[in-house]
Tab-separated table of N, CA and C in Angstrom:
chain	number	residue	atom	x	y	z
A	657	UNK	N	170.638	86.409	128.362
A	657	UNK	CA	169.456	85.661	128.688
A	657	UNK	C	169.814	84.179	128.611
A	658	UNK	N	169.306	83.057	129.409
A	658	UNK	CA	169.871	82.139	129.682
A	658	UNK	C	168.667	81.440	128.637
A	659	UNK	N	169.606	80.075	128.203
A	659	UNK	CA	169.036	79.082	127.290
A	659	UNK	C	167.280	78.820	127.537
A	660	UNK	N	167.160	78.699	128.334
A	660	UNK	CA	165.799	78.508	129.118
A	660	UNK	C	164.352	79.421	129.222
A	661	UNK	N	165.342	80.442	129.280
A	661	UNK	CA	164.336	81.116	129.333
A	661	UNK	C	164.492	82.234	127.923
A	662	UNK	N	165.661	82.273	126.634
A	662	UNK	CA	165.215	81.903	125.417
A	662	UNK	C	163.772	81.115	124.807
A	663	UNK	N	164.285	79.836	125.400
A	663	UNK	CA	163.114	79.111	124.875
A	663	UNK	C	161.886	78.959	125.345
A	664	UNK	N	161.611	79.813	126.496
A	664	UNK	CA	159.846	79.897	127.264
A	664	UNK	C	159.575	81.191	126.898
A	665	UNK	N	160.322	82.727	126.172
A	665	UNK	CA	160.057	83.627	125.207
A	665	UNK	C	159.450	83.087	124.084
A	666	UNK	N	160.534	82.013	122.973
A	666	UNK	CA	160.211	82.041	121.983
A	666	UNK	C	158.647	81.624	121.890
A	667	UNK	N	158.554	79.845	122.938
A	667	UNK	CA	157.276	79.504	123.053
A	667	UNK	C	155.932	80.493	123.008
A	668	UNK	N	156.219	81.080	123.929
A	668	UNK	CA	154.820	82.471	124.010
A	668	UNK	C	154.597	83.019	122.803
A	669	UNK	N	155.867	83.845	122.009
A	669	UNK	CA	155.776	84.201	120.947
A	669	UNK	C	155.020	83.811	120.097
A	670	UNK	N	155.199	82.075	120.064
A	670	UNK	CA	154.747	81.594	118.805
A	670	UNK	C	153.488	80.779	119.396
A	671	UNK	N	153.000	80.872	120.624
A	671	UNK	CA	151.677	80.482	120.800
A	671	UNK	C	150.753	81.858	120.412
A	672	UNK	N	151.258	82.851	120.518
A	672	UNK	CA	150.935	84.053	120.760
A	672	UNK	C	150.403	84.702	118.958
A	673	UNK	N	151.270	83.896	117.811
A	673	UNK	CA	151.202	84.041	116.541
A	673	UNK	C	149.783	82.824	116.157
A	674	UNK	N	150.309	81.858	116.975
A	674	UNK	CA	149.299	80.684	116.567
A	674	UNK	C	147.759	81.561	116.659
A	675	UNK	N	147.522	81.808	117.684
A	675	UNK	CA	146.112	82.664	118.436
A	675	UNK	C	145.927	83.782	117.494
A	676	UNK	N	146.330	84.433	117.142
A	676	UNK	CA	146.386	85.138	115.805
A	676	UNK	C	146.013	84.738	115.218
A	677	UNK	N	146.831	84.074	114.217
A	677	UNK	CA	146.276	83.067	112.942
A	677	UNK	C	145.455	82.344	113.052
A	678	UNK	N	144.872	82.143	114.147
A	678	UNK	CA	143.301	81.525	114.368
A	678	UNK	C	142.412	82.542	114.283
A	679	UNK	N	142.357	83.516	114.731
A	679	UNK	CA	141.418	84.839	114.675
A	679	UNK	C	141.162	85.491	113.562
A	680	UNK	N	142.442	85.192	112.628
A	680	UNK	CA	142.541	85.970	111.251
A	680	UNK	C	141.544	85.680	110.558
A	681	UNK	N	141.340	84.529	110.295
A	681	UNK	CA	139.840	84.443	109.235
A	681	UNK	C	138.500	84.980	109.741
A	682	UNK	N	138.640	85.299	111.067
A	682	UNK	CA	137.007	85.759	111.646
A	682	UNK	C	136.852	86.889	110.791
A	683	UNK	N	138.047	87.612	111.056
A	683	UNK	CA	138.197	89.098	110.103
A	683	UNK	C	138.563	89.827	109.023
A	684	UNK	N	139.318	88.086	108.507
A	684	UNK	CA	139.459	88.771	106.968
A	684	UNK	C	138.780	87.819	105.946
A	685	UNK	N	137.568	87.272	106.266
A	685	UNK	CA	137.132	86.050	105.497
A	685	UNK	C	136.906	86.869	104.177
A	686	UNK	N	136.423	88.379	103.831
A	686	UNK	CA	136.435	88.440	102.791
A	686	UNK	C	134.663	88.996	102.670
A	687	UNK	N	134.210	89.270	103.891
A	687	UNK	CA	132.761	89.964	104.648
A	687	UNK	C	133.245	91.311	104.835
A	688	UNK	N	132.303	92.028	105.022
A	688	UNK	CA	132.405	93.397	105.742
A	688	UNK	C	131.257	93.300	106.995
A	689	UNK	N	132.331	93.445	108.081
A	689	UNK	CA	131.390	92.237	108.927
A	689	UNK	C	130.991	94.114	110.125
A	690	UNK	N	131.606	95.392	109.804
A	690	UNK	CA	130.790	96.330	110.481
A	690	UNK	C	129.848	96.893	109.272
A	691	UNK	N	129.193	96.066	108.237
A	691	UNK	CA	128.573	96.439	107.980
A	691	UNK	C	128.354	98.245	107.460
A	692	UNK	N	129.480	98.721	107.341
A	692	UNK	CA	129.579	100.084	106.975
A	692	UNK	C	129.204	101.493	107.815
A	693	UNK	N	129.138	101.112	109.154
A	693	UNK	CA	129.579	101.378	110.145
A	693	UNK	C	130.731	102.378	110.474
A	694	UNK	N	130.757	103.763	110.269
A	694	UNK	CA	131.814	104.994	110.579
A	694	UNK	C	131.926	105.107	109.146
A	695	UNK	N	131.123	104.809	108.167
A	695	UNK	CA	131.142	105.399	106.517
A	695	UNK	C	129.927	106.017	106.057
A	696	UNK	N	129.260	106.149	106.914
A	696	UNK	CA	128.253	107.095	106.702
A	696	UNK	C	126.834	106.344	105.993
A	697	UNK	N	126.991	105.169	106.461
A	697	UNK	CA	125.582	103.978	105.542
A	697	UNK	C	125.204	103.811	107.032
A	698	UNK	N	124.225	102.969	107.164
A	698	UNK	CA	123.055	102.877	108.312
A	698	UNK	C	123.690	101.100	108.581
A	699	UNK	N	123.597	100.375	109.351
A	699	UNK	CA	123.730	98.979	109.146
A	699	UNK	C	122.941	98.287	108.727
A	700	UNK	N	123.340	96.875	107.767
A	700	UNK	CA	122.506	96.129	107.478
A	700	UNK	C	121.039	95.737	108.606
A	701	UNK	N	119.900	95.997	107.970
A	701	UNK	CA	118.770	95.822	108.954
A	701	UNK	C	118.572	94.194	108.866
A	702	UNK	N	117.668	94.021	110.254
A	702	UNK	CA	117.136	92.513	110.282
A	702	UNK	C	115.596	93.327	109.491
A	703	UNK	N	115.396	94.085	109.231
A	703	UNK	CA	114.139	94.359	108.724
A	703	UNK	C	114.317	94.162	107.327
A	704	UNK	N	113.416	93.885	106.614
A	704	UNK	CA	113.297	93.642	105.099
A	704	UNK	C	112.028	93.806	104.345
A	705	UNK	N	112.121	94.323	103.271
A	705	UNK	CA	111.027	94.366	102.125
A	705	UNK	C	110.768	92.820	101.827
A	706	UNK	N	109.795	92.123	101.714
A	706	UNK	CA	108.944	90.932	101.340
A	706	UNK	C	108.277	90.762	100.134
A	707	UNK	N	107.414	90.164	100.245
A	707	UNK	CA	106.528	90.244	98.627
A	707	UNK	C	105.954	91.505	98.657
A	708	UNK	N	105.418	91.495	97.028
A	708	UNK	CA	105.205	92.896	97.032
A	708	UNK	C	103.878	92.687	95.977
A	709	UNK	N	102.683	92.681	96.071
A	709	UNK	CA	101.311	92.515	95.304
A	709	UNK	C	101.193	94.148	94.852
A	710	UNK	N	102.029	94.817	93.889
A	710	UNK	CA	101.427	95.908	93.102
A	710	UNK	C	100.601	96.200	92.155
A	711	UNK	N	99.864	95.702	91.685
A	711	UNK	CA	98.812	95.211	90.890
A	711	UNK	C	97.517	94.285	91.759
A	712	UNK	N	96.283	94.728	92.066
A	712	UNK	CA	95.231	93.921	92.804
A	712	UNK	C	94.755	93.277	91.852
A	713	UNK	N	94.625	92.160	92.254
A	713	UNK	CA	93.563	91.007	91.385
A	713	UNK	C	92.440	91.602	91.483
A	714	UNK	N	92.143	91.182	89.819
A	714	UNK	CA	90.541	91.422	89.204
A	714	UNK	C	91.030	92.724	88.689
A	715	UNK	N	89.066	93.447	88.471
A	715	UNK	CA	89.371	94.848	87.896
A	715	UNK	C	89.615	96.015	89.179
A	716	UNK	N	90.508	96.827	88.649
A	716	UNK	CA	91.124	98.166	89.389
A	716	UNK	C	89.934	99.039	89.378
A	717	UNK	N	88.612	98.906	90.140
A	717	UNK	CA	87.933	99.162	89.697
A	717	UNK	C	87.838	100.369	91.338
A	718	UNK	N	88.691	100.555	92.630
A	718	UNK	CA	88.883	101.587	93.079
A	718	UNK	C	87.932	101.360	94.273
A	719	UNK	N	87.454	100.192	94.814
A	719	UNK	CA	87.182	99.718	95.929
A	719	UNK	C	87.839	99.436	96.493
A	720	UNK	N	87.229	99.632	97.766
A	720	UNK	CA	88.086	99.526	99.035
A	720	UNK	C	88.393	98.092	98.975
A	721	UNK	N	88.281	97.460	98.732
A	721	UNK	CA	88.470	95.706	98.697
A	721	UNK	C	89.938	95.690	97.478
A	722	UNK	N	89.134	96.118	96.346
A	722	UNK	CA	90.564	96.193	95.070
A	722	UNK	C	91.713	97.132	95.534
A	723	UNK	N	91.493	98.075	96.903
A	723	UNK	CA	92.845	98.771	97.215
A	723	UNK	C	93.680	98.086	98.356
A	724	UNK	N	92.914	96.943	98.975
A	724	UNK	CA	93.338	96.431	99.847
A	724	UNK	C	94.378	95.040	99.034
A	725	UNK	N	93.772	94.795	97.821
A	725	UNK	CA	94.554	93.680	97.258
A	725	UNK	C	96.024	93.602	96.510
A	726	UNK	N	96.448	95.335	97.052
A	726	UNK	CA	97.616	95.648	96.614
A	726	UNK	C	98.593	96.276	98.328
A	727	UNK	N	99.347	95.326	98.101
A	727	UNK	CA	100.086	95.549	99.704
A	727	UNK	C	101.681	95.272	99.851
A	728	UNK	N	102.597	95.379	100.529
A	728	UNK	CA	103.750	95.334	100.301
A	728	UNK	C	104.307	94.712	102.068
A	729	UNK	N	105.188	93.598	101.761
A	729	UNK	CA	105.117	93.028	103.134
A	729	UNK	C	106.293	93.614	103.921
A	730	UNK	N	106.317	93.545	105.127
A	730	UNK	CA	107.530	93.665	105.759
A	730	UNK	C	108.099	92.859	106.557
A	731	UNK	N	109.180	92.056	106.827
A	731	UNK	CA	109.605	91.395	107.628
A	731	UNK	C	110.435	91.117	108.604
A	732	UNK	N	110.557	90.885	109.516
A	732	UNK	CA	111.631	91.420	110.805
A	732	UNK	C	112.198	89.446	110.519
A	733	UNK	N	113.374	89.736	110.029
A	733	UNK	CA	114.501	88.009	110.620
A	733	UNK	C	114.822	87.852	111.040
A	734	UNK	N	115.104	88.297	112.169
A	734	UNK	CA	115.977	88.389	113.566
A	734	UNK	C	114.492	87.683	114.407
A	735	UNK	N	115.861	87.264	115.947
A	735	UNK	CA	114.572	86.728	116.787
A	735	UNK	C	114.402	87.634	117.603
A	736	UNK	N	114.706	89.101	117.454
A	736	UNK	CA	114.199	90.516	118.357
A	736	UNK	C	113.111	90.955	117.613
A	737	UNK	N	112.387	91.211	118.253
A	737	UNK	CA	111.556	92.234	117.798
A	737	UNK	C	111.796	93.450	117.788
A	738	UNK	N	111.524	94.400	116.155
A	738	UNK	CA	112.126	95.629	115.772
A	738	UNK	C	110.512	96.491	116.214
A	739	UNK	N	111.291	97.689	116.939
A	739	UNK	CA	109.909	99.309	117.100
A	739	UNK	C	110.167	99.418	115.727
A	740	UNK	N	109.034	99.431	115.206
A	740	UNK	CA	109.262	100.325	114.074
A	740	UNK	C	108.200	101.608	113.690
A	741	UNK	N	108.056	102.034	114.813
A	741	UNK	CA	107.540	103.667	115.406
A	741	UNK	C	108.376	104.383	114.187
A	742	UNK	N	108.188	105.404	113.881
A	742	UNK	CA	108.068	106.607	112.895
A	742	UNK	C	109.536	105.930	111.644
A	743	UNK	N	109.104	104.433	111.363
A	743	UNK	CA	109.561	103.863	109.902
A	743	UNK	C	108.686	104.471	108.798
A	744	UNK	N	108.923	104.023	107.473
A	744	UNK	CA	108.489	104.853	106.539
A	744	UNK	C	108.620	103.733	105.569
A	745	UNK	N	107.664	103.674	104.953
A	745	UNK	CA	107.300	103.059	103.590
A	745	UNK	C	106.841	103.903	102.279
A	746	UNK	N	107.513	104.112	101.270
A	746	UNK	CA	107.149	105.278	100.308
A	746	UNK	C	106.926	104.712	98.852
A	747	UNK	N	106.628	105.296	97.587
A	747	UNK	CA	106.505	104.734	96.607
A	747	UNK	C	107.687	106.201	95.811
A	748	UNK	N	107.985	105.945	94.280
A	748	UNK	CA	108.334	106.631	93.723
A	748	UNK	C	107.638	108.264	94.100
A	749	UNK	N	106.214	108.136	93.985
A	749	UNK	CA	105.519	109.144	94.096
A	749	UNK	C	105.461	110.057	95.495
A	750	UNK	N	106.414	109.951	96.330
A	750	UNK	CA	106.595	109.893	97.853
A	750	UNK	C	105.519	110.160	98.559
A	751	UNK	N	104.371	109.262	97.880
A	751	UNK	CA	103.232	108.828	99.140
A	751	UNK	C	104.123	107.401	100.410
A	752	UNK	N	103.757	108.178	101.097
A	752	UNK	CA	104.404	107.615	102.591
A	752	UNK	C	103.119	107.240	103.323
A	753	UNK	N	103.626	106.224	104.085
A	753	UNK	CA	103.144	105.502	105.156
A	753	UNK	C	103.875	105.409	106.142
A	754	UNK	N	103.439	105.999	107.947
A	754	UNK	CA	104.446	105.818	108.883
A	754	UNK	C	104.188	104.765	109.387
A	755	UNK	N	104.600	103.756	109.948
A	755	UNK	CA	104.384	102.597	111.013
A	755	UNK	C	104.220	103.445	112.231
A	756	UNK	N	103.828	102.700	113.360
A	756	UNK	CA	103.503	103.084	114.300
A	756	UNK	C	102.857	101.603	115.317
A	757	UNK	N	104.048	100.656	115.217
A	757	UNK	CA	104.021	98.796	115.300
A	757	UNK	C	105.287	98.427	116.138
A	758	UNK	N	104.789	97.338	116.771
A	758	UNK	CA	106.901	96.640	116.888
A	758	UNK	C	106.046	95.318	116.476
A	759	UNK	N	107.524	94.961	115.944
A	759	UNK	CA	107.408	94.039	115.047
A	759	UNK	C	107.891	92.587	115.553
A	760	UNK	N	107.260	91.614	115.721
A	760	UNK	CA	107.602	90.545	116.838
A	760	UNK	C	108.751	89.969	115.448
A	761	UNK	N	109.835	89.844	116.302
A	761	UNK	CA	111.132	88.635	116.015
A	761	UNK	C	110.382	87.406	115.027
A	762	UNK	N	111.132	87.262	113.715
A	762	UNK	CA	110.504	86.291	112.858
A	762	UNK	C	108.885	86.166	111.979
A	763	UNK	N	108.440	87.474	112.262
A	763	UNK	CA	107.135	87.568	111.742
A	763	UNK	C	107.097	88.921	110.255
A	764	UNK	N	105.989	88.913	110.088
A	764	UNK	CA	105.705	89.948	109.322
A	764	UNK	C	104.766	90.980	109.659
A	765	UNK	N	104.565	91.974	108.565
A	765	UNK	CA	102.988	92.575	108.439
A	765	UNK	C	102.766	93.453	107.230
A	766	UNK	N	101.638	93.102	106.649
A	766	UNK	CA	101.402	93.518	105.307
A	766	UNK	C	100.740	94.696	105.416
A	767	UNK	N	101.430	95.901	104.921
A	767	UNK	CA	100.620	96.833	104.425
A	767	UNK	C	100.271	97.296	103.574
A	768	UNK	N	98.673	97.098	103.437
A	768	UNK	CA	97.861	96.760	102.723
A	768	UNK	C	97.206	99.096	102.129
A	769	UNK	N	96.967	99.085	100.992
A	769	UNK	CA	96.494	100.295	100.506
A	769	UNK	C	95.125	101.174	101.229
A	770	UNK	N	94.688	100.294	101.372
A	770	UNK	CA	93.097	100.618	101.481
A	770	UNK	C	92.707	101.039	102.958
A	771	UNK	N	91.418	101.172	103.575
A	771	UNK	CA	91.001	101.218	104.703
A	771	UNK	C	91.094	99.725	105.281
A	772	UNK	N	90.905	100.212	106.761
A	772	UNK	CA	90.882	98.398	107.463
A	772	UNK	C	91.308	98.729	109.049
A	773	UNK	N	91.133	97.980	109.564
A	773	UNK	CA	91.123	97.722	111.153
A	773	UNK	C	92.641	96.712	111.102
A	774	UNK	N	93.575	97.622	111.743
A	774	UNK	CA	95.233	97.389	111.753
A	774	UNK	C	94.882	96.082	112.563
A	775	UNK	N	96.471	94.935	112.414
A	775	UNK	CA	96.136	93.556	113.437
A	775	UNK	C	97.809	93.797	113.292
A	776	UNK	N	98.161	92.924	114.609
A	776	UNK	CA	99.213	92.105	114.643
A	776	UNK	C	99.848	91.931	112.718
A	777	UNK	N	98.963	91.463	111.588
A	777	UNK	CA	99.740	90.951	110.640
A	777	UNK	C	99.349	92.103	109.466
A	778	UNK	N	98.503	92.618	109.631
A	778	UNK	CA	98.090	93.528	108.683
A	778	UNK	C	97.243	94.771	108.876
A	779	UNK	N	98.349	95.759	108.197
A	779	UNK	CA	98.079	97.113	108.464
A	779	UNK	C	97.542	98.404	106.982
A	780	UNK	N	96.885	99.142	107.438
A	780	UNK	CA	96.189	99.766	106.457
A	780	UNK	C	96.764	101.464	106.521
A	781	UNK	N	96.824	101.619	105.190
A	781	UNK	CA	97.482	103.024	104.759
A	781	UNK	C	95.880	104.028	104.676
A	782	UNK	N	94.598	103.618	104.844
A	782	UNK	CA	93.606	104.332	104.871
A	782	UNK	C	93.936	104.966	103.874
A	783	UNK	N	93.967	104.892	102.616
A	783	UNK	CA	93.849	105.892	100.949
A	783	UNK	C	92.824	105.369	100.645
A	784	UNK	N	92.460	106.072	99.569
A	784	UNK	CA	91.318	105.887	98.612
A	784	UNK	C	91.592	106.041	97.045
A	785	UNK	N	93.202	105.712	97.153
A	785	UNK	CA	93.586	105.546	96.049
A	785	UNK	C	94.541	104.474	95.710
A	786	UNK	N	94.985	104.062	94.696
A	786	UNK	CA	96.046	103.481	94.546
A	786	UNK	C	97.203	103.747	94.305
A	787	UNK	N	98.256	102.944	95.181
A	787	UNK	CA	99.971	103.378	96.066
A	787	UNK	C	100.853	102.532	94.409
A	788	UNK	N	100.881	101.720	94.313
A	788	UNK	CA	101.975	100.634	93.557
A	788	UNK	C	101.954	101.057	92.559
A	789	UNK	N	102.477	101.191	91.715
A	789	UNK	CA	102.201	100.887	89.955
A	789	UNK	C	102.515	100.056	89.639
A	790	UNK	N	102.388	99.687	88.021
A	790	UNK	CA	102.699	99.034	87.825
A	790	UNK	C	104.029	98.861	87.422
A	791	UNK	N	104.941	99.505	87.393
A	791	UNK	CA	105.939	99.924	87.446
A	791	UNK	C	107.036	101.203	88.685
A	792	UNK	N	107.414	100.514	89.571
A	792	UNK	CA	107.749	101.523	90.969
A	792	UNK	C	108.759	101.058	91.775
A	793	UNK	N	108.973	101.877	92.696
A	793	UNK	CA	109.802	101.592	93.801
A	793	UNK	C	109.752	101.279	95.464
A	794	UNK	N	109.654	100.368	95.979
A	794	UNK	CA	109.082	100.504	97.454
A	794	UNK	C	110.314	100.834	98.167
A	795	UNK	N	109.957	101.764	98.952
A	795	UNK	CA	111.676	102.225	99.696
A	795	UNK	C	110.795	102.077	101.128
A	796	UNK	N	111.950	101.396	102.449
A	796	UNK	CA	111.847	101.280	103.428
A	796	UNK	C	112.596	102.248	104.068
A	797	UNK	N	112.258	103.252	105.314
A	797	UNK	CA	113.309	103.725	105.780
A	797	UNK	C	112.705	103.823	107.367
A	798	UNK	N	114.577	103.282	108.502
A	798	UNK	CA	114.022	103.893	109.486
A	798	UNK	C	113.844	105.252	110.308
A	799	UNK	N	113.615	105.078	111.487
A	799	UNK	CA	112.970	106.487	112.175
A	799	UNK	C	114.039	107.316	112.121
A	800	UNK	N	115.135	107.167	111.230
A	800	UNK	CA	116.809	108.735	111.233
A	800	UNK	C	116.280	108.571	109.964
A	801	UNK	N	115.576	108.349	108.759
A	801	UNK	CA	115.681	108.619	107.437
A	801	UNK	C	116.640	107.927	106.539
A	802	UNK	N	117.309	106.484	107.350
A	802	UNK	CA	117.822	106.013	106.934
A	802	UNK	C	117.234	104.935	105.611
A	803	UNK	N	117.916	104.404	104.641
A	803	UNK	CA	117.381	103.706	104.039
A	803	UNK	C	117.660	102.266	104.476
A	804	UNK	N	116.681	101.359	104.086
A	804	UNK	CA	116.647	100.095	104.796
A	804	UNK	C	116.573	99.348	103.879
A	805	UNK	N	115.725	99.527	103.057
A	805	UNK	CA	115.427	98.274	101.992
A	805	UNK	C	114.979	98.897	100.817
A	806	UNK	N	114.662	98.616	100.046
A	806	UNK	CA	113.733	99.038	98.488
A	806	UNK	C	113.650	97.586	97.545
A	807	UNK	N	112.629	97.778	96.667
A	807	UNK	CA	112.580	96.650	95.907
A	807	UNK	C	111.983	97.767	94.618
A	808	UNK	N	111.967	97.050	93.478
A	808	UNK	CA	111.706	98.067	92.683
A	808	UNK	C	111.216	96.533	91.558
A	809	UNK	N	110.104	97.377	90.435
A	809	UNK	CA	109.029	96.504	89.888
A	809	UNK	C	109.176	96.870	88.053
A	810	UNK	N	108.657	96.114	87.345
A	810	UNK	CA	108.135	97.255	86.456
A	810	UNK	C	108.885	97.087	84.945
A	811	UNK	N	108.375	97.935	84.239
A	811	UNK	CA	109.474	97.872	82.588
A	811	UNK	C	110.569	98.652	82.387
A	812	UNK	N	110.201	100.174	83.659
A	812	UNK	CA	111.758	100.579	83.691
A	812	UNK	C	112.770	99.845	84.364
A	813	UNK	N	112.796	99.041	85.434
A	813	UNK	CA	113.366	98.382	85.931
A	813	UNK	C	113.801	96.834	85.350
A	814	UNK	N	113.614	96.611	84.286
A	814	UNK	CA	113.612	95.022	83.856
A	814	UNK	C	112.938	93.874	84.446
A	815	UNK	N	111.958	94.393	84.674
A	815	UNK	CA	111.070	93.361	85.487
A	815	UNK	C	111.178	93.495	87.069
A	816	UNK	N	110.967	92.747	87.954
A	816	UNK	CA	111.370	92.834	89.504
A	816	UNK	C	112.455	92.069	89.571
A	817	UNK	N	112.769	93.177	90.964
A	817	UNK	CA	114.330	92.919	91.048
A	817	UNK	C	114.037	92.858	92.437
């Protein structure tokens, strides 16, 4: 191989390493950037558990007003809007709530215990009882039964977490 074209090999080579070593940190910054993806976990959601009012202000006195003052939010962070058609909201006690919403990109919607006329921001589980304790678990899951989120409250838990 002649001098010349030695040295328009090596060049490529080592532009070819450079381009590499530029790419390397996208993928080894030290993220798990598929998100767990071909391991049998669901991917990180843009959906999320929010505040969580398990306890209604005033007395628990089992009105529809005092069941409405206990609600658990949900939030989409992404600027897509998530279906969240046959999602699931549950408590320890696996009283469930299905959605049956899409969820506009950057917004929320609180679902609230009690009876009520569903909106854009707030949606009603129609019970006549009370969902939260004072001590519990809110588990999110989507429409495969995947888990999405949970937040958990309470004295077994060390307070909220």
């Amino acid at each position: 191989m002649s001098r010349s074209a030695r040295r328009i090999t090596a060049a490529v080579l080592a532009s070819g390493a450079l381009v590499a070593a530029a790419a390397l940190p996208a993928v080894a910054d030290g993220h798990d950037h598929d998100h767990g993806h071909g391991r049998g976990h669901a991917p990180r959601s843009a959906v999320v558990l929010g505040k969580i009012q398990y306890d209604s202000p005033g007395r628990d006195n089992g009105s529809n007003r005092s069941l409405n003052g206990e609600w658990v939010t949900v939030t989409n962070t992404s600027r897509q809007s998530v279906n969240l058609r046959g999602w699931t909201l549950r408590d320890e006690s696996h009283r469930t709530y299905r959605f049956d919403l899409r969820l506009p990109g950057r917004s929320s919607v609180r679902v609230h215990t009690g009876v009520g006329r569903d909106s854009r921001t707030d949606v009603y589980q129609d019970l006549r009882r009370y969902v939260w304790d004072n001590s519990d678990t809110a588990t999110l899951r989507d429409a495969r039964g995947h888990k999405v989120d949970s937040k958990s409250w309470g004295h077994r838990y060390g307070g909220h977490r």
